[in-house]
mmCIF file of N, CA and C in Angstrom:
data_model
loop_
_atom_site.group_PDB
_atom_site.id
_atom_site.type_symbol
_atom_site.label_atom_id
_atom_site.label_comp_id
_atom_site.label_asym_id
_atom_site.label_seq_id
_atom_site.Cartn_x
_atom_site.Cartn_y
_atom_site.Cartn_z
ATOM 1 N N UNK A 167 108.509 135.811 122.770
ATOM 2 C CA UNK A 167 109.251 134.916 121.927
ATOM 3 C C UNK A 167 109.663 133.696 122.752
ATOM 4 N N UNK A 168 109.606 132.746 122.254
ATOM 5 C CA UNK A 168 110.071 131.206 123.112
ATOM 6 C C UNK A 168 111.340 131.347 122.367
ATOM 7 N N UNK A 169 111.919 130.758 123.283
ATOM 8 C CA UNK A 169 113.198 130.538 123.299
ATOM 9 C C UNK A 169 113.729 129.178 123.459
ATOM 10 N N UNK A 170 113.072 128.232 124.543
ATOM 11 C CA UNK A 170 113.035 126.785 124.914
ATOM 12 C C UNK A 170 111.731 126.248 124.651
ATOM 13 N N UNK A 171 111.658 125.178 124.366
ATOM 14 C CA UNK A 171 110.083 124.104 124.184
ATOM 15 C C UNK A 171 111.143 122.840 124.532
ATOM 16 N N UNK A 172 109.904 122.151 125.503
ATOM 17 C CA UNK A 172 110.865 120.957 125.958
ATOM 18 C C UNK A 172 109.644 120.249 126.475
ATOM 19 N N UNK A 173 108.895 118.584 125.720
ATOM 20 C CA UNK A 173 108.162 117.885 126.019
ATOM 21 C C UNK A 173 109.158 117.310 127.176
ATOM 22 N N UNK A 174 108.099 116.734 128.352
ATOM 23 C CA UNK A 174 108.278 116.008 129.223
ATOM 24 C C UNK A 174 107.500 114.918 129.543
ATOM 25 N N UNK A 175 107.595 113.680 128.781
ATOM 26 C CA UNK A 175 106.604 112.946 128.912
ATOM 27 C C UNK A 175 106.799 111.830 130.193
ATOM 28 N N UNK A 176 107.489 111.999 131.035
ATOM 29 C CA UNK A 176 106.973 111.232 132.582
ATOM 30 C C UNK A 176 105.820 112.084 132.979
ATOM 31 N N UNK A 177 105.858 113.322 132.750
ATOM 32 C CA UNK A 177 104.390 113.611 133.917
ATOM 33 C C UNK A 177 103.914 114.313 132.594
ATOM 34 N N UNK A 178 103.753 114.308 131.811
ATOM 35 C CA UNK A 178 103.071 114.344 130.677
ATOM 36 C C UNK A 178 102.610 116.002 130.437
ATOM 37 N N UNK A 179 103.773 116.791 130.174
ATOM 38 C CA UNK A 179 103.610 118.328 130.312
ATOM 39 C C UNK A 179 104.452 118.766 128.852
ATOM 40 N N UNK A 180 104.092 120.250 128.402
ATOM 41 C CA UNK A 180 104.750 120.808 127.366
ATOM 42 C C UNK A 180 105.330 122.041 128.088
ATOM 43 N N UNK A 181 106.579 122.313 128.242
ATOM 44 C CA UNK A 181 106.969 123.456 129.076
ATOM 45 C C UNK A 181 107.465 123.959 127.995
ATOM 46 N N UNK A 182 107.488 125.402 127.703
ATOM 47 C CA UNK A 182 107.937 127.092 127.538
ATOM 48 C C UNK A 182 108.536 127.679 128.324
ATOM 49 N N UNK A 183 110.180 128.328 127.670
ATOM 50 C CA UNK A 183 110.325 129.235 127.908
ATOM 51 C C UNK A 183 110.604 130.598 127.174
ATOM 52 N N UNK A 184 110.307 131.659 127.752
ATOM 53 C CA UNK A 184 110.006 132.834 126.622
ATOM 54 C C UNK A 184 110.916 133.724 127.172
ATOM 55 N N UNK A 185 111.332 134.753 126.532
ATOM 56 C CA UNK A 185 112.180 135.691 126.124
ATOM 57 C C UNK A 185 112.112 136.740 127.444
ATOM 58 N N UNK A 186 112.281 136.785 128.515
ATOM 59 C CA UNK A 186 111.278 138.296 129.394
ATOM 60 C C UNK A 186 110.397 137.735 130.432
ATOM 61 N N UNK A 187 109.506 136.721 129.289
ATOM 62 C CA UNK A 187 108.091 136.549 130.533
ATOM 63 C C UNK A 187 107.922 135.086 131.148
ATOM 64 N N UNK A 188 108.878 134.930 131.289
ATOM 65 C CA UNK A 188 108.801 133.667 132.382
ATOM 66 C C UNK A 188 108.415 132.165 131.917
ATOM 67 N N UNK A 189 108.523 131.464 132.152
ATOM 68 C CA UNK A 189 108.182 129.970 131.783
ATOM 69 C C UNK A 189 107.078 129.615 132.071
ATOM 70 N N UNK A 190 106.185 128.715 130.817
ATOM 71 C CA UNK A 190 104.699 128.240 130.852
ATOM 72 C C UNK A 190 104.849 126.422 130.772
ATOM 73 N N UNK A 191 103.730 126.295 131.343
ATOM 74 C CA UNK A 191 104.029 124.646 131.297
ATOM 75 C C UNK A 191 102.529 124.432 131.121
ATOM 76 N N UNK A 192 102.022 123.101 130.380
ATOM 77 C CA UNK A 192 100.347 123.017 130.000
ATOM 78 C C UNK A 192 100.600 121.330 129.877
ATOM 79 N N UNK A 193 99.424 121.427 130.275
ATOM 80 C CA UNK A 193 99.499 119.245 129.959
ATOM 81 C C UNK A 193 99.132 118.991 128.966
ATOM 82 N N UNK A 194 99.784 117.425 128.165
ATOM 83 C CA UNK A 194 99.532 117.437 126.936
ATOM 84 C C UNK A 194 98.804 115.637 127.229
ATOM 85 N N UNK A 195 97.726 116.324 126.088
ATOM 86 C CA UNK A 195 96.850 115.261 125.924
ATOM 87 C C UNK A 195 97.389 114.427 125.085
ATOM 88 N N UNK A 196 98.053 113.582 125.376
ATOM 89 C CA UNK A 196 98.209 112.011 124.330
ATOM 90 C C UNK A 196 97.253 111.235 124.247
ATOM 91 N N UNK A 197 97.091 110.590 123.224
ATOM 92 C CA UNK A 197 95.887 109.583 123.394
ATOM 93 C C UNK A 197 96.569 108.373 123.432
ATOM 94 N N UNK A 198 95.537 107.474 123.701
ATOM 95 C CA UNK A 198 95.900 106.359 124.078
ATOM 96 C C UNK A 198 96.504 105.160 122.972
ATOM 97 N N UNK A 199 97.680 104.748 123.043
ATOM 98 C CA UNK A 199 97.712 103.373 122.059
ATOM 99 C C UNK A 199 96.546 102.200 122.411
ATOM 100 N N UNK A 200 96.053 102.252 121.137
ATOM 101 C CA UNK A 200 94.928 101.452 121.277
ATOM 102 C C UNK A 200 95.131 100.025 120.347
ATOM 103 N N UNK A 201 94.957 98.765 121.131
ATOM 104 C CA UNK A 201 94.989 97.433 121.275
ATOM 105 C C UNK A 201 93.497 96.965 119.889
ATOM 106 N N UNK A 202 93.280 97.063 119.305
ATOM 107 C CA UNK A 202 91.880 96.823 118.564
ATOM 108 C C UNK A 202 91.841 95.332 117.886
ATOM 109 N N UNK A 203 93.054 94.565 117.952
ATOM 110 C CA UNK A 203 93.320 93.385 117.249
ATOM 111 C C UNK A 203 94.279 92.270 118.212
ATOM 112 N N UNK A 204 93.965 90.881 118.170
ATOM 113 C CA UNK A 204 94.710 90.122 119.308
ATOM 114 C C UNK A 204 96.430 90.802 118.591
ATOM 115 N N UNK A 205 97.423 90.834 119.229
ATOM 116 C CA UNK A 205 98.140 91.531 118.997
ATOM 117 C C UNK A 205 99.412 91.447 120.028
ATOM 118 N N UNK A 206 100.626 90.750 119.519
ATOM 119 C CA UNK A 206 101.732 89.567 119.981
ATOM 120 C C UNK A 206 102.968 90.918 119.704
ATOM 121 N N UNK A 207 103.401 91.278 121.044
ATOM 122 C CA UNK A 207 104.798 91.910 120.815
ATOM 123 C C UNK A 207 105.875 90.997 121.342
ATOM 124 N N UNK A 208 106.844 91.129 120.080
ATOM 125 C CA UNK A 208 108.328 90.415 120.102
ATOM 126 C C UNK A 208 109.586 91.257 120.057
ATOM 127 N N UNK A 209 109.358 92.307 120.195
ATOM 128 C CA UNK A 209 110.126 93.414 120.097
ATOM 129 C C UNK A 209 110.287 94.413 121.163
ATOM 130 N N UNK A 210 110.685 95.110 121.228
ATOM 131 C CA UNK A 210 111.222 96.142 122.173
ATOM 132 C C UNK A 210 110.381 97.255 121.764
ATOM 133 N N UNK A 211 109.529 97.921 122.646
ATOM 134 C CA UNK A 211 108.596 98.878 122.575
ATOM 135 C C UNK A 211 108.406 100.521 123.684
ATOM 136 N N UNK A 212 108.556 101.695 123.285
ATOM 137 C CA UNK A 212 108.881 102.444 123.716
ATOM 138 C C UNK A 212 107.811 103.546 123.925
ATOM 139 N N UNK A 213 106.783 103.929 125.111
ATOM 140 C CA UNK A 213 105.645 104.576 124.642
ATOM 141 C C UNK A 213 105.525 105.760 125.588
ATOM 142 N N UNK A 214 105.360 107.193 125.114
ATOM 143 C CA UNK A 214 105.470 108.474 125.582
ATOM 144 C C UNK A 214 103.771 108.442 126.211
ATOM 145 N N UNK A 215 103.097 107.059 126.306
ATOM 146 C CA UNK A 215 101.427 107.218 127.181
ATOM 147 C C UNK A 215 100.891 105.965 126.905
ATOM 148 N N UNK A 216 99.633 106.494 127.526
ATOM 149 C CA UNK A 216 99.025 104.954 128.280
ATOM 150 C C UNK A 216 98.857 103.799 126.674
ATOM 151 N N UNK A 217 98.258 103.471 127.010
ATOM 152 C CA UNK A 217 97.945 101.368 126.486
ATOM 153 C C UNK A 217 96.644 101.293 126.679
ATOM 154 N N UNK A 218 95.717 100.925 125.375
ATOM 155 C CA UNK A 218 94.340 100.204 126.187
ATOM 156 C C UNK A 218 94.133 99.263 125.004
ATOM 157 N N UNK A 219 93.973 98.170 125.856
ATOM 158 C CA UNK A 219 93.165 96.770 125.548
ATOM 159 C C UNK A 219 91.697 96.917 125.290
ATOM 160 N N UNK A 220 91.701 96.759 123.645
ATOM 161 C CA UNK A 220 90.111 97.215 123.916
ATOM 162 C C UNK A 220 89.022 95.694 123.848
ATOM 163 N N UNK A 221 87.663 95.682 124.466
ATOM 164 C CA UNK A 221 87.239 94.484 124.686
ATOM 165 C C UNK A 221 87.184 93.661 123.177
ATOM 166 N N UNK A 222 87.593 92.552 124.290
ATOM 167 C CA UNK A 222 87.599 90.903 122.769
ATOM 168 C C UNK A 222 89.017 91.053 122.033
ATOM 169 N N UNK A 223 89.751 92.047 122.536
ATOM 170 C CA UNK A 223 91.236 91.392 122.337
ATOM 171 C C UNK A 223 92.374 91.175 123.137
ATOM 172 N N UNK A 224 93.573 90.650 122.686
ATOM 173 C CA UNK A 224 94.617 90.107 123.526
ATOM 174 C C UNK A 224 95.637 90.983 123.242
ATOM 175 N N UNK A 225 96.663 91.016 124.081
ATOM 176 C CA UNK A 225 97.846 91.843 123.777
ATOM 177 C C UNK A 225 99.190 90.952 124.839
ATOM 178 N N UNK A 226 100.041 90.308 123.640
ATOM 179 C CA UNK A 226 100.707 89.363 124.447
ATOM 180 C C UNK A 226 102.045 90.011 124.757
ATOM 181 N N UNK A 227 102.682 90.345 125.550
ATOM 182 C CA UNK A 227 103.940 90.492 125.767
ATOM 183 C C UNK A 227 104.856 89.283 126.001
ATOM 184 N N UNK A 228 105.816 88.970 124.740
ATOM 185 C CA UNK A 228 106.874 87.922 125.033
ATOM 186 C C UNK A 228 108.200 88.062 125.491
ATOM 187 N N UNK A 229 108.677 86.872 125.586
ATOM 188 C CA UNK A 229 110.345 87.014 126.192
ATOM 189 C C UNK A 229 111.057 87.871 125.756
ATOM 190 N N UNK A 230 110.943 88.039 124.262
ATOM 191 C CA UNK A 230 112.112 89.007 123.901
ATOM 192 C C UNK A 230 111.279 90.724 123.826
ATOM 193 N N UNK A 231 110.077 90.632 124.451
ATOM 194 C CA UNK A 231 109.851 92.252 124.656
ATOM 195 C C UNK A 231 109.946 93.217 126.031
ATOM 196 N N UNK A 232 111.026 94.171 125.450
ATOM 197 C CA UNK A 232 110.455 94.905 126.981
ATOM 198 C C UNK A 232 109.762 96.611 126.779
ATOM 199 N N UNK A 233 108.899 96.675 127.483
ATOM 200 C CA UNK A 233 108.193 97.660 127.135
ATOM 201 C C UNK A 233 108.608 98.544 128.267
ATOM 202 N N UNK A 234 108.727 99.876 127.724
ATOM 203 C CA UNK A 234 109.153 101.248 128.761
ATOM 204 C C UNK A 234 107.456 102.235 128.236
ATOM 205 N N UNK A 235 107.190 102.464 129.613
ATOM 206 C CA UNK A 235 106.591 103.583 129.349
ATOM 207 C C UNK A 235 106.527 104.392 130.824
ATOM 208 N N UNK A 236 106.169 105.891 130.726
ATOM 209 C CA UNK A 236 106.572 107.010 131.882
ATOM 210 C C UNK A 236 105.890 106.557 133.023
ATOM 211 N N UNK A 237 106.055 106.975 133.943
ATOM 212 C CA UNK A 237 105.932 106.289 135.561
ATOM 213 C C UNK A 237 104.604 106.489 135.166
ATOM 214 N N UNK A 238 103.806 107.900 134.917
ATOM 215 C CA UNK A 238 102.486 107.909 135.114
ATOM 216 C C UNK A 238 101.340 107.021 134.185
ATOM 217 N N UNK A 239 102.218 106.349 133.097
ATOM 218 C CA UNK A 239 101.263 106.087 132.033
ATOM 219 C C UNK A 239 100.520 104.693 132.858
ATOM 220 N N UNK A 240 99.504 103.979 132.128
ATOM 221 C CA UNK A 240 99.286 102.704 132.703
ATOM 222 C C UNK A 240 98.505 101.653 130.826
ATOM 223 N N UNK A 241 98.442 100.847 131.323
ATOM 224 C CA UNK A 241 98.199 99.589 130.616
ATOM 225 C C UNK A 241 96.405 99.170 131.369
ATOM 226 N N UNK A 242 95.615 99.498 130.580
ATOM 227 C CA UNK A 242 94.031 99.494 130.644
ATOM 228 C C UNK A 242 93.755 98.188 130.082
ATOM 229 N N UNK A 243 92.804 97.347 130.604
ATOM 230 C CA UNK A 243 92.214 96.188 130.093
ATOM 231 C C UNK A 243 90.931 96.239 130.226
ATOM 232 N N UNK A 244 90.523 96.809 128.871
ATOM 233 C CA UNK A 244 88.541 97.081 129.512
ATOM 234 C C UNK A 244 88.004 95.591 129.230
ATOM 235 N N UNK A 245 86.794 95.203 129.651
ATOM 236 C CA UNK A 245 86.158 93.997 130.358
ATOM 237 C C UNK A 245 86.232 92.860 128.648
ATOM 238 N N UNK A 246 86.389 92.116 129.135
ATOM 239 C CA UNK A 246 86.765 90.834 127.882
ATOM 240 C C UNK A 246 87.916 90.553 127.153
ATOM 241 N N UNK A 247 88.555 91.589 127.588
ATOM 242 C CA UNK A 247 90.286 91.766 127.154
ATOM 243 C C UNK A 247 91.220 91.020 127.889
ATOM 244 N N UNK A 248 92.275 90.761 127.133
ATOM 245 C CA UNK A 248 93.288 90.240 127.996
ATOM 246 C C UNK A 248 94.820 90.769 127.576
ATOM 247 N N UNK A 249 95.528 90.752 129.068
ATOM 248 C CA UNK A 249 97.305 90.907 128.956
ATOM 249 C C UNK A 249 97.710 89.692 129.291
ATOM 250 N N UNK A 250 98.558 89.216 128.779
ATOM 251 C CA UNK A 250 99.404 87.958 128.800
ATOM 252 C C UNK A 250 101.009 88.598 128.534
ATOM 253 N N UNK A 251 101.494 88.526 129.983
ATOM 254 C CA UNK A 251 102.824 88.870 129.871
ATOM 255 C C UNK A 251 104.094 87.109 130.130
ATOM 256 N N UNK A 252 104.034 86.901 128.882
ATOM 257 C CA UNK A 252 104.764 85.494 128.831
ATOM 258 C C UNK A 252 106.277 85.720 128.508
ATOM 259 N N UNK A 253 106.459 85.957 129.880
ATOM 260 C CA UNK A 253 108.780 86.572 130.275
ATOM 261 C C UNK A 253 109.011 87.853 129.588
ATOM 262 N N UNK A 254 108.008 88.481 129.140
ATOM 263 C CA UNK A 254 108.347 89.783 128.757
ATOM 264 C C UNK A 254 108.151 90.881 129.875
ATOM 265 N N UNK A 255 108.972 91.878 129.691
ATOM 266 C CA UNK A 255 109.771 92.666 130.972
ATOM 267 C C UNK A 255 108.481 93.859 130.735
ATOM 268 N N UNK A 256 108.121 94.901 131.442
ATOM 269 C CA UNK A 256 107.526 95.615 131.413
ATOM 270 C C UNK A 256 108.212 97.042 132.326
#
């Protein structure tokens, strides 16, 4: 019987704990937020995994955005893509 479930998305794990038999932990596959359209954040943005820029679009980060995501995640720019971080915080 579980007793605890507790996502941890800095290192990107699902931990268990059960009744007797000890605590399980398994990595969890998030997929990626995917970029498919030029695409202007003005807002404050909060992401439990990675970012990808997919080719032939833009993804602008402005002044008034700041984006959090877990130490391990990252921000991908596959070839023809672009990041434009214009005073927005990352």
């Amino acid at each position: 019987m579980v007793v605890d479930l507790e996502v941890h998305y800095g290192t990107k794990k699902l931990r268990a704990a059960t009744f007797g038999r000890g605590a399980w932990e398994t990595d969890l596959n998030l997929p990626a937020k995917e970029i498919t359209a030029n695409t202007i954040w003005s807002t404050d943005k909060k992401f439990a995994n990675d970012v990808l820029v997919k080719s032939n679009n833009t993804l602008t980060i402005n002044s008034a955005s700041e984006v959090s995501m877990p130490t391990e995640s990252s921000i991908t720019i596959e070839p023809g893509a672009k990041l434009i971080i214009d005073g927005g915080t990352l």
